[in-house]
PDB file of C-alpha atoms in Angstrom:
ATOM      1  CA  MET A  11       0.164   0.368   0.027  1.00  0.00           C
ATOM      2  CA  ALA A  12       1.530   3.371  -0.981  1.00  0.00           C
ATOM      3  CA  ARG A  13       2.304   5.659   2.032  1.00  0.00           C
ATOM      4  CA  SER A  14       0.808   9.393   1.728  1.00  0.00           C
ATOM      5  CA  PRO A  15       3.236  11.735   1.522  1.00  0.00           C
ATOM      6  CA  ARG A  16       4.536  13.084   4.893  1.00  0.00           C
ATOM      7  CA  TRP A  17       3.656  16.668   4.205  1.00  0.00           C
ATOM      8  CA  ILE A  18      -0.302  15.968   4.107  1.00  0.00           C
ATOM      9  CA  PRO A  19      -0.727  15.444   7.677  1.00  0.00           C
ATOM     10  CA  LEU A  20       1.159  18.733   8.285  1.00  0.00           C
ATOM     11  CA  LEU A  21      -0.612  20.533   5.574  1.00  0.00           C
ATOM     12  CA  LEU A  22      -4.397  19.500   6.767  1.00  0.00           C
ATOM     13  CA  LEU A  23      -2.984  20.700  10.567  1.00  0.00           C
ATOM     14  CA  LEU A  24      -2.369  23.984   8.814  1.00  0.00           C
ATOM     15  CA  LEU A  25      -5.857  23.990   7.228  1.00  0.00           C
ATOM     16  CA  LEU A  26      -7.713  23.697  10.730  1.00  0.00           C
ATOM     17  CA  PRO A  27      -8.832  26.677  12.354  1.00  0.00           C
ATOM     18  CA  PRO A  28      -6.410  27.597  15.544  1.00  0.00           C
ATOM     19  CA  ALA A  29      -7.750  25.711  18.709  1.00  0.00           C
ATOM     20  CA  LEU A  30      -9.254  27.980  21.488  1.00  0.00           C
ATOM     21  CA  PRO A  31      -7.093  28.332  24.182  1.00  0.00           C
ATOM     22  CA  ALA A  32      -8.434  26.575  26.993  1.00  0.00           C
ATOM     23  CA  GLY A  33     -10.481  28.123  30.108  1.00  0.00           C
ATOM     24  CA  CYS A  34     -11.408  31.601  30.890  1.00  0.00           C
ATOM     25  CA  ALA A  35      -8.241  32.803  32.278  1.00  0.00           C
ATOM     26  CA  ALA A  36      -5.989  31.839  29.186  1.00  0.00           C
ATOM     27  CA  ARG A  37      -8.475  34.011  26.828  1.00  0.00           C
ATOM     28  CA  GLY A  38      -9.333  36.632  28.977  1.00  0.00           C
ATOM     29  CA  LEU A  39     -12.857  36.432  29.414  1.00  0.00           C
ATOM     30  CA  CYS A  40     -15.095  37.568  32.096  1.00  0.00           C
ATOM     31  CA  CYS A  41     -18.294  38.902  30.877  1.00  0.00           C
ATOM     32  CA  PRO A  42     -21.220  40.429  32.281  1.00  0.00           C
ATOM     33  CA  GLY A  43     -25.167  38.774  32.310  1.00  0.00           C
ATOM     34  CA  ARG A  44     -25.476  36.288  29.717  1.00  0.00           C
ATOM     35  CA  ASP A  45     -23.136  36.417  26.475  1.00  0.00           C
ATOM     36  CA  PRO A  46     -22.890  33.773  23.999  1.00  0.00           C
ATOM     37  CA  ALA A  47     -19.932  34.975  22.645  1.00  0.00           C
ATOM     38  CA  CYS A  48     -18.134  34.815  25.469  1.00  0.00           C
ATOM     39  CA  LEU A  49     -16.843  30.926  24.524  1.00  0.00           C
ATOM     40  CA  SER A  50     -13.997  29.384  25.249  1.00  0.00           C
ATOM     41  CA  THR A  51     -13.155  25.537  25.173  1.00  0.00           C
ATOM     42  CA  GLY A  52     -11.755  22.807  27.705  1.00  0.00           C
ATOM     43  CA  ARG A  53     -12.701  21.287  31.150  1.00  0.00           C
ATOM     44  CA  ARG A  54     -16.058  21.806  32.858  1.00  0.00           C
ATOM     45  CA  PRO A  55     -16.486  21.619  36.307  1.00  0.00           C
ATOM     46  CA  ASP A  56     -18.090  18.475  35.779  1.00  0.00           C
ATOM     47  CA  GLY A  57     -15.305  16.944  34.389  1.00  0.00           C
ATOM     48  CA  SER A  58     -16.559  16.863  30.440  1.00  0.00           C
ATOM     49  CA  THR A  59     -14.661  18.647  27.662  1.00  0.00           C
ATOM     50  CA  GLY A  60     -16.122  21.149  24.879  1.00  0.00           C
ATOM     51  CA  PRO A  61     -17.325  24.551  24.566  1.00  0.00           C
ATOM     52  CA  CYS A  62     -17.502  26.248  27.750  1.00  0.00           C
ATOM     53  CA  TYR A  63     -18.346  29.919  28.949  1.00  0.00           C
ATOM     54  CA  CYS A  64     -17.307  32.489  30.607  1.00  0.00           C
ATOM     55  CA  ASP A  65     -20.080  34.489  31.509  1.00  0.00           C
ATOM     56  CA  GLN A  66     -22.323  35.123  34.450  1.00  0.00           C
ATOM     57  CA  ALA A  67     -25.206  33.181  33.044  1.00  0.00           C
ATOM     58  CA  CYS A  68     -22.978  30.001  33.107  1.00  0.00           C
ATOM     59  CA  VAL A  69     -23.383  29.584  37.087  1.00  0.00           C
ATOM     60  CA  ARG A  70     -27.465  28.783  36.161  1.00  0.00           C
ATOM     61  CA  THR A  71     -26.751  27.058  32.774  1.00  0.00           C
ATOM     62  CA  LEU A  72     -23.637  24.899  34.193  1.00  0.00           C
ATOM     63  CA  ASP A  73     -21.610  24.901  31.527  1.00  0.00           C
ATOM     64  CA  CYS A  74     -18.871  27.292  32.785  1.00  0.00           C
ATOM     65  CA  CYS A  75     -15.399  26.853  32.016  1.00  0.00           C
ATOM     66  CA  HIS A  76     -13.373  24.716  35.020  1.00  0.00           C
ATOM     67  CA  ASP A  77     -11.623  28.189  36.046  1.00  0.00           C
ATOM     68  CA  TYR A  78     -14.519  30.649  35.934  1.00  0.00           C
ATOM     69  CA  ALA A  79     -14.931  30.827  39.581  1.00  0.00           C
ATOM     70  CA  GLU A  80     -11.330  31.793  39.835  1.00  0.00           C
ATOM     71  CA  THR A  81     -11.100  33.991  37.246  1.00  0.00           C
ATOM     72  CA  CYS A  82     -14.593  35.952  37.713  1.00  0.00           C
ATOM     73  CA  PRO A  83     -14.804  36.210  41.392  1.00  0.00           C
ATOM     74  CA  VAL A  84     -17.780  37.610  42.583  1.00  0.00           C
ATOM     75  CA  ILE A  85     -17.287  41.360  44.108  1.00  0.00           C
ATOM     76  CA  PRO A  86     -19.470  42.565  46.271  1.00  0.00           C
ATOM     77  CA  CYS A  87     -21.345  46.013  46.111  1.00  0.00           C
ATOM     78  CA  VAL A  88     -19.905  48.345  48.705  1.00  0.00           C
ATOM     79  CA  VAL A  89     -21.364  51.585  49.788  1.00  0.00           C
ATOM     80  CA  SER A  90     -20.356  54.458  51.895  1.00  0.00           C
ATOM     81  CA  GLN A  91     -21.683  55.515  55.454  1.00  0.00           C
ATOM     82  CA  TRP A  92     -24.624  57.536  55.925  1.00  0.00           C
ATOM     83  CA  SER A  93     -24.385  61.025  55.261  1.00  0.00           C
ATOM     84  CA  PRO A  94     -25.897  63.138  58.563  1.00  0.00           C
ATOM     85  CA  TRP A  95     -29.787  63.874  58.336  1.00  0.00           C
ATOM     86  CA  SER A  96     -30.949  67.286  56.621  1.00  0.00           C
ATOM     87  CA  GLY A  97     -33.101  69.684  57.512  1.00  0.00           C
ATOM     88  CA  CYS A  98     -36.735  69.331  57.038  1.00  0.00           C
ATOM     89  CA  ALA A  99     -37.732  69.747  53.355  1.00  0.00           C
ATOM     90  CA  GLU A 100     -40.077  72.646  54.378  1.00  0.00           C
ATOM     91  CA  PRO A 101     -40.986  74.017  57.687  1.00  0.00           C
ATOM     92  CA  CYS A 102     -44.330  74.375  59.620  1.00  0.00           C
ATOM     93  CA  LYS A 103     -45.576  71.213  57.598  1.00  0.00           C
ATOM     94  CA  THR A 104     -45.138  67.337  57.879  1.00  0.00           C
ATOM     95  CA  THR A 105     -42.166  66.567  55.278  1.00  0.00           C
ATOM     96  CA  TYR A 106     -39.507  64.687  55.398  1.00  0.00           C
ATOM     97  CA  ARG A 107     -35.691  64.800  56.086  1.00  0.00           C
ATOM     98  CA  VAL A 108     -33.217  63.287  53.877  1.00  0.00           C
ATOM     99  CA  ARG A 109     -29.386  60.952  54.236  1.00  0.00           C
ATOM    100  CA  THR A 110     -27.799  59.834  51.335  1.00  0.00           C
ATOM    101  CA  ARG A 111     -24.655  57.247  50.538  1.00  0.00           C
ATOM    102  CA  HIS A 112     -22.316  56.644  47.629  1.00  0.00           C
ATOM    103  CA  ILE A 113     -21.332  53.555  46.029  1.00  0.00           C
ATOM    104  CA  VAL A 114     -17.618  53.079  46.701  1.00  0.00           C
ATOM    105  CA  GLN A 115     -17.389  49.352  44.618  1.00  0.00           C
ATOM    106  CA  GLU A 116     -19.929  48.283  41.548  1.00  0.00           C
ATOM    107  CA  PRO A 117     -21.155  44.866  42.089  1.00  0.00           C
ATOM    108  CA  ARG A 118     -19.537  42.526  39.380  1.00  0.00           C
ATOM    109  CA  ASN A 119     -19.779  39.146  38.230  1.00  0.00           C
ATOM    110  CA  GLY A 120     -23.154  37.899  39.366  1.00  0.00           C
ATOM    111  CA  ALA A 121     -23.057  39.660  42.780  1.00  0.00           C
ATOM    112  CA  GLU A 122     -26.417  41.333  44.545  1.00  0.00           C
ATOM    113  CA  ALA A 123     -27.262  45.000  43.563  1.00  0.00           C
ATOM    114  CA  CYS A 124     -26.503  47.704  45.880  1.00  0.00           C
ATOM    115  CA  PRO A 125     -28.753  49.020  48.207  1.00  0.00           C
ATOM    116  CA  ALA A 126     -30.745  51.992  48.300  1.00  0.00           C
ATOM    117  CA  LEU A 127     -28.536  55.370  48.247  1.00  0.00           C
ATOM    118  CA  GLU A 128     -31.151  57.255  49.425  1.00  0.00           C
ATOM    119  CA  GLU A 129     -33.304  56.985  52.684  1.00  0.00           C
ATOM    120  CA  ARG A 130     -36.221  59.305  53.971  1.00  0.00           C
ATOM    121  CA  ALA A 131     -38.034  59.939  57.482  1.00  0.00           C
ATOM    122  CA  GLY A 132     -40.822  62.187  58.610  1.00  0.00           C
ATOM    123  CA  CYS A 133     -40.299  65.613  59.923  1.00  0.00           C
ATOM    124  CA  VAL A 134     -41.524  68.549  61.446  1.00  0.00           C
ATOM    125  CA  GLU A 135     -39.688  71.999  61.639  1.00  0.00           C
ATOM    126  CA  TYR A 136     -41.980  74.405  64.125  1.00  0.00           C
ATOM    127  CA  TRP A 137     -39.607  77.378  63.373  1.00  0.00           C
ATOM    128  CA  THR A 138     -38.989  78.855  60.113  1.00  0.00           C
ATOM    129  CA  GLN A 139     -35.419  79.769  58.925  1.00  0.00           C
ATOM    130  CA  GLN A 140     -35.969  83.339  60.405  1.00  0.00           C
ATOM    131  CA  GLY A 141     -36.664  82.009  63.921  1.00  0.00           C
ATOM    132  CA  THR A 142     -40.291  82.822  64.237  1.00  0.00           C
ATOM    133  CA  GLU A 143     -42.769  79.943  65.043  1.00  0.00           C
ATOM    134  CA  CYS A 144     -44.943  78.589  62.520  1.00  0.00           C
ATOM    135  CA  LYS A 145     -48.882  79.551  62.686  1.00  0.00           C
ATOM    136  CA  GLN A 146     -50.279  76.943  64.609  1.00  0.00           C
ATOM    137  CA  SER A 147     -53.241  76.167  61.693  1.00  0.00           C
ATOM    138  CA  LEU A 148     -50.402  74.901  59.214  1.00  0.00           C
ATOM    139  CA  ILE A 149     -48.922  72.680  61.689  1.00  0.00           C
ATOM    140  CA  PRO A 150     -50.733  69.217  61.876  1.00  0.00           C
ATOM    141  CA  ALA A 151     -50.460  67.363  65.421  1.00  0.00           C
ATOM    142  CA  LEU A 152     -48.385  64.375  66.378  1.00  0.00           C
ATOM    143  CA  ILE A 153     -50.452  62.487  68.543  1.00  0.00           C
ATOM    144  CA  THR A 154     -49.762  59.214  70.434  1.00  0.00           C
ATOM    145  CA  THR A 155     -51.629  57.024  73.208  1.00  0.00           C
ATOM    146  CA  GLY A 156     -52.004  59.022  76.570  1.00  0.00           C
ATOM    147  CA  GLY A 157     -50.704  55.725  78.122  1.00  0.00           C
ATOM    148  CA  PHE A 158     -46.809  57.182  77.441  1.00  0.00           C
ATOM    149  CA  GLY A 159     -48.233  60.222  80.059  1.00  0.00           C
ATOM    150  CA  LYS A 160     -47.179  58.613  83.116  1.00  0.00           C
ATOM    151  CA  ALA A 161     -43.960  57.525  82.328  1.00  0.00           C
ATOM    152  CA  ARG A 162     -43.308  61.097  80.960  1.00  0.00           C
ATOM    153  CA  LYS A 163     -44.505  62.773  84.061  1.00  0.00           C
ATOM    154  CA  LYS A 164     -42.273  60.369  86.168  1.00  0.00           C
ATOM    155  CA  ARG A 165     -39.044  61.483  84.100  1.00  0.00           C
ATOM    156  CA  SER A 166     -39.918  65.250  84.632  1.00  0.00           C
ATOM    157  CA  ALA A 167     -40.693  64.922  88.275  1.00  0.00           C
ATOM    158  CA  ALA A 168     -36.986  62.798  88.412  1.00  0.00           C
ATOM    159  CA  ASP A 169     -35.242  66.147  87.064  1.00  0.00           C
ATOM    160  CA  GLY A 170     -37.068  68.762  88.447  1.00  0.00           C
ATOM    161  CA  LYS A 171     -38.244  70.181  85.264  1.00  0.00           C
ATOM    162  CA  GLU A 172     -42.123  69.621  84.839  1.00  0.00           C
ATOM    163  CA  ARG A 173     -44.517  72.334  84.570  1.00  0.00           C
ATOM    164  CA  ALA A 174     -48.170  72.405  84.327  1.00  0.00           C
ATOM    165  CA  GLY A 175     -49.685  71.476  80.946  1.00  0.00           C
ATOM    166  CA  TYR A 176     -53.385  71.385  79.652  1.00  0.00           C
ATOM    167  CA  CYS A 177     -55.418  69.464  77.616  1.00  0.00           C
ATOM    168  CA  VAL A 178     -57.342  70.344  74.263  1.00  0.00           C
ATOM    169  CA  GLU A 179     -60.949  68.689  73.268  1.00  0.00           C
ATOM    170  CA  PHE A 180     -61.267  68.102  69.201  1.00  0.00           C
ATOM    171  CA  GLN A 181     -64.133  66.529  67.580  1.00  0.00           C
ATOM    172  CA  LEU A 182     -62.514  64.341  64.858  1.00  0.00           C
ATOM    173  CA  VAL A 183     -63.900  64.730  61.608  1.00  0.00           C
ATOM    174  CA  ALA A 184     -62.158  62.608  59.115  1.00  0.00           C
ATOM    175  CA  ILE A 185     -59.736  59.763  59.732  1.00  0.00           C
ATOM    176  CA  THR A 186     -57.964  57.485  56.940  1.00  0.00           C
ATOM    177  CA  PRO A 187     -58.307  53.996  57.015  1.00  0.00           C
ATOM    178  CA  GLY A 188     -54.720  53.622  57.588  1.00  0.00           C
ATOM    179  CA  CYS A 189     -55.532  53.898  60.995  1.00  0.00           C
ATOM    180  CA  LEU A 190     -57.913  50.335  61.341  1.00  0.00           C
ATOM    181  CA  HIS A 191     -55.481  48.538  59.192  1.00  0.00           C
ATOM    182  CA  SER A 192     -52.327  48.589  61.371  1.00  0.00           C
ATOM    183  CA  HIS A 193     -52.317  45.282  63.303  1.00  0.00           C
ATOM    184  CA  HIS A 194     -48.935  46.165  65.566  1.00  0.00           C
ATOM    185  CA  SER A 195     -49.530  46.030  69.177  1.00  0.00           C
ATOM    186  CA  TYR A 196     -47.537  49.716  69.882  1.00  0.00           C
ATOM    187  CA  THR A 197     -50.586  50.820  67.172  1.00  0.00           C
ATOM    188  CA  ARG A 198     -53.486  49.143  68.990  1.00  0.00           C
ATOM    189  CA  TRP A 199     -54.481  52.488  70.626  1.00  0.00           C
ATOM    190  CA  MET A 200     -55.397  53.847  66.936  1.00  0.00           C
ATOM    191  CA  ARG A 201     -58.525  51.765  66.880  1.00  0.00           C
ATOM    192  CA  TYR A 202     -60.208  54.341  69.602  1.00  0.00           C
ATOM    193  CA  LEU A 203     -59.966  56.758  66.834  1.00  0.00           C
ATOM    194  CA  ARG A 204     -63.636  57.435  65.182  1.00  0.00           C
ATOM    195  CA  GLU A 205     -65.168  59.833  63.245  1.00  0.00           C
ATOM    196  CA  GLY A 206     -67.416  62.284  65.017  1.00  0.00           C
ATOM    197  CA  HIS A 207     -65.840  61.580  68.488  1.00  0.00           C
ATOM    198  CA  THR A 208     -64.548  63.615  70.846  1.00  0.00           C
ATOM    199  CA  VAL A 209     -61.274  63.084  71.784  1.00  0.00           C
ATOM    200  CA  CYS A 210     -58.818  64.519  74.685  1.00  0.00           C
ATOM    201  CA  VAL A 211     -55.068  65.822  74.209  1.00  0.00           C
ATOM    202  CA  GLU A 212     -52.776  66.023  77.092  1.00  0.00           C
ATOM    203  CA  CYS A 213     -49.934  68.775  76.278  1.00  0.00           C
ATOM    204  CA  GLN A 214     -47.047  68.247  78.845  1.00  0.00           C
ATOM    205  CA  HIS A 215     -43.496  68.451  79.371  1.00  0.00           C
ATOM    206  CA  PRO A 216     -41.126  67.712  77.194  1.00  0.00           C
ATOM    207  CA  ALA A 217     -43.754  68.681  74.087  1.00  0.00           C
ATOM    208  CA  LEU A 218     -44.822  71.976  76.069  1.00  0.00           C
ATOM    209  CA  ASP A 219     -42.684  74.109  74.512  1.00  0.00           C
ATOM    210  CA  SER A 220     -41.045  76.782  77.260  1.00  0.00           C
ATOM    211  CA  ARG A 221     -41.043  79.843  74.974  1.00  0.00           C
ATOM    212  CA  SER A 222     -44.400  79.813  73.665  1.00  0.00           C
ATOM    213  CA  GLN A 223     -46.017  77.797  76.595  1.00  0.00           C
ATOM    214  CA  HIS A 224     -47.882  75.530  74.145  1.00  0.00           C
ATOM    215  CA  CYS A 225     -47.483  71.969  72.342  1.00  0.00           C
ATOM    216  CA  SER A 226     -47.371  72.424  68.682  1.00  0.00           C
ATOM    217  CA  GLY A 227     -50.310  71.439  66.523  1.00  0.00           C
ATOM    218  CA  ASP A 228     -52.955  72.129  69.540  1.00  0.00           C
ATOM    219  CA  GLY A 229     -54.853  74.611  66.922  1.00  0.00           C
ATOM    220  CA  THR A 230     -53.927  77.875  68.954  1.00  0.00           C
ATOM    221  CA  GLY A 231     -55.059  80.895  67.132  1.00  0.00           C
ATOM    222  CA  SER A 232     -57.428  78.732  64.578  1.00  0.00           C
ATOM    223  CA  ARG A 233     -60.361  80.151  63.713  1.00  0.00           C
ATOM    224  CA  LYS A 234     -63.870  78.887  65.159  1.00  0.00           C
ATOM    225  CA  ASN A 235     -64.682  75.214  63.486  1.00  0.00           C
ATOM    226  CA  GLN A 236     -61.441  75.631  61.042  1.00  0.00           C
ATOM    227  CA  LEU A 237     -60.179  71.969  60.095  1.00  0.00           C
ATOM    228  CA  LEU A 238     -57.031  70.875  61.428  1.00  0.00           C
ATOM    229  CA  HIS A 239     -54.695  68.390  60.934  1.00  0.00           C
ATOM    230  CA  TRP A 240     -53.319  65.473  62.988  1.00  0.00           C
ATOM    231  CA  GLN A 241     -51.118  62.411  62.508  1.00  0.00           C
ATOM    232  CA  ALA A 242     -50.556  59.327  64.746  1.00  0.00           C
ATOM    233  CA  VAL A 243     -46.720  58.789  65.534  1.00  0.00           C
ATOM    234  CA  GLY A 244     -46.063  55.306  65.007  1.00  0.00           C
ATOM    235  CA  ASN A 245     -48.037  54.505  61.818  1.00  0.00           C
ATOM    236  CA  PRO A 246     -47.814  57.400  58.811  1.00  0.00           C
ATOM    237  CA  ARG A 247     -50.471  56.072  57.316  1.00  0.00           C
ATOM    238  CA  CYS A 248     -53.006  57.069  60.236  1.00  0.00           C
ATOM    239  CA  LYS A 249     -53.854  60.519  59.772  1.00  0.00           C
ATOM    240  CA  GLY A 250     -57.020  63.008  59.299  1.00  0.00           C
ATOM    241  CA  THR A 251     -58.889  66.091  60.222  1.00  0.00           C
ATOM    242  CA  TRP A 252     -60.169  67.201  63.655  1.00  0.00           C
ATOM    243  CA  ARG A 253     -61.781  71.051  64.706  1.00  0.00           C
ATOM    244  CA  ARG A 254     -60.693  72.280  68.285  1.00  0.00           C
ATOM    245  CA  ILE A 255     -63.431  72.310  70.879  1.00  0.00           C
ATOM    246  CA  ARG A 256     -61.554  74.280  73.781  1.00  0.00           C
ATOM    247  CA  GLN A 257     -58.483  74.047  75.970  1.00  0.00           C
ATOM    248  CA  LEU A 258     -58.951  72.531  79.513  1.00  0.00           C
ATOM    249  CA  ASP A 259     -56.213  73.960  81.867  1.00  0.00           C
ATOM    250  CA  THR A 260     -57.192  71.484  84.182  1.00  0.00           C
ATOM    251  CA  CYS A 261     -56.761  67.677  82.672  1.00  0.00           C
ATOM    252  CA  SER A 262     -59.468  64.811  83.255  1.00  0.00           C
ATOM    253  CA  CYS A 263     -59.297  63.231  80.140  1.00  0.00           C
ATOM    254  CA  PRO A 264     -60.554  59.939  79.882  1.00  0.00           C
ATOM    255  CA  SER A 265     -58.484  56.868  79.553  1.00  0.00           C
ATOM    256  CA  VAL A 266     -60.319  55.108  76.151  1.00  0.00           C
ATOM    257  CA  HIS A 267     -59.963  58.715  74.543  1.00  0.00           C
ATOM    258  CA  SER A 268     -56.799  60.076  75.663  1.00  0.00           C
ATOM    259  CA  PHE A 269     -54.106  61.107  73.393  1.00  0.00           C
ATOM    260  CA  LEU A 270     -51.031  63.096  74.078  1.00  0.00           C
ATOM    261  CA  PHE A 271     -49.146  65.582  71.845  1.00  0.00           C
ATOM    262  CA  ILE A 272     -45.406  64.674  70.887  1.00  0.00           C
TER     263      ILE A 272
END
């Protein structure tokens, strides 16, 4: 049998496409997302050989190259510390304050997305930038259950700073559904807020301002039958309107419908 010339196998090798370098590191591949072009050859983690990938999707499709984890390690997002809280967005109304942070290191290779870079919190500023007090009719009253009053009085008596307070009666006009839909133990008192009911709200130290001698949001200076706004502390969805009836210099609020200015 005639032998093939020695140069034919060499020619065939030259005509074949060059073999791809094996693995991700050899080709310098590390691709985000799903990228069919992010392809190499070599051994897979399960021991098989053939085409393998160096994109993030290969972790789910189980066709990564054997060195993907080492070549493309997960790099988590790193964020800075929170900035200090800003001042209230606007004086004389319930608005918000803001704090921010920035990204120090972007996430790579399938790491979780960065967390929120801005955070807001409720805020009320009772004094204008010029240092004058806000008109009471413009300020929503912040209220909580009267059960906190005893603890306040104990603290005030202990440091000798207790001063005489007062109570204000209001007639509830409108209440948002959020007052009934909160099931936390510390918000159960909101179930006693009912449209048409008369409620008694106590103003005492430290909510009692030393300069004005009243609690912010108590309706001082409001017109007769003017609708005033209130908001429950602990549940931002619980708020509404009421009308100021009268101020009581000697408090005798009933236990069920007794509340407290914050």
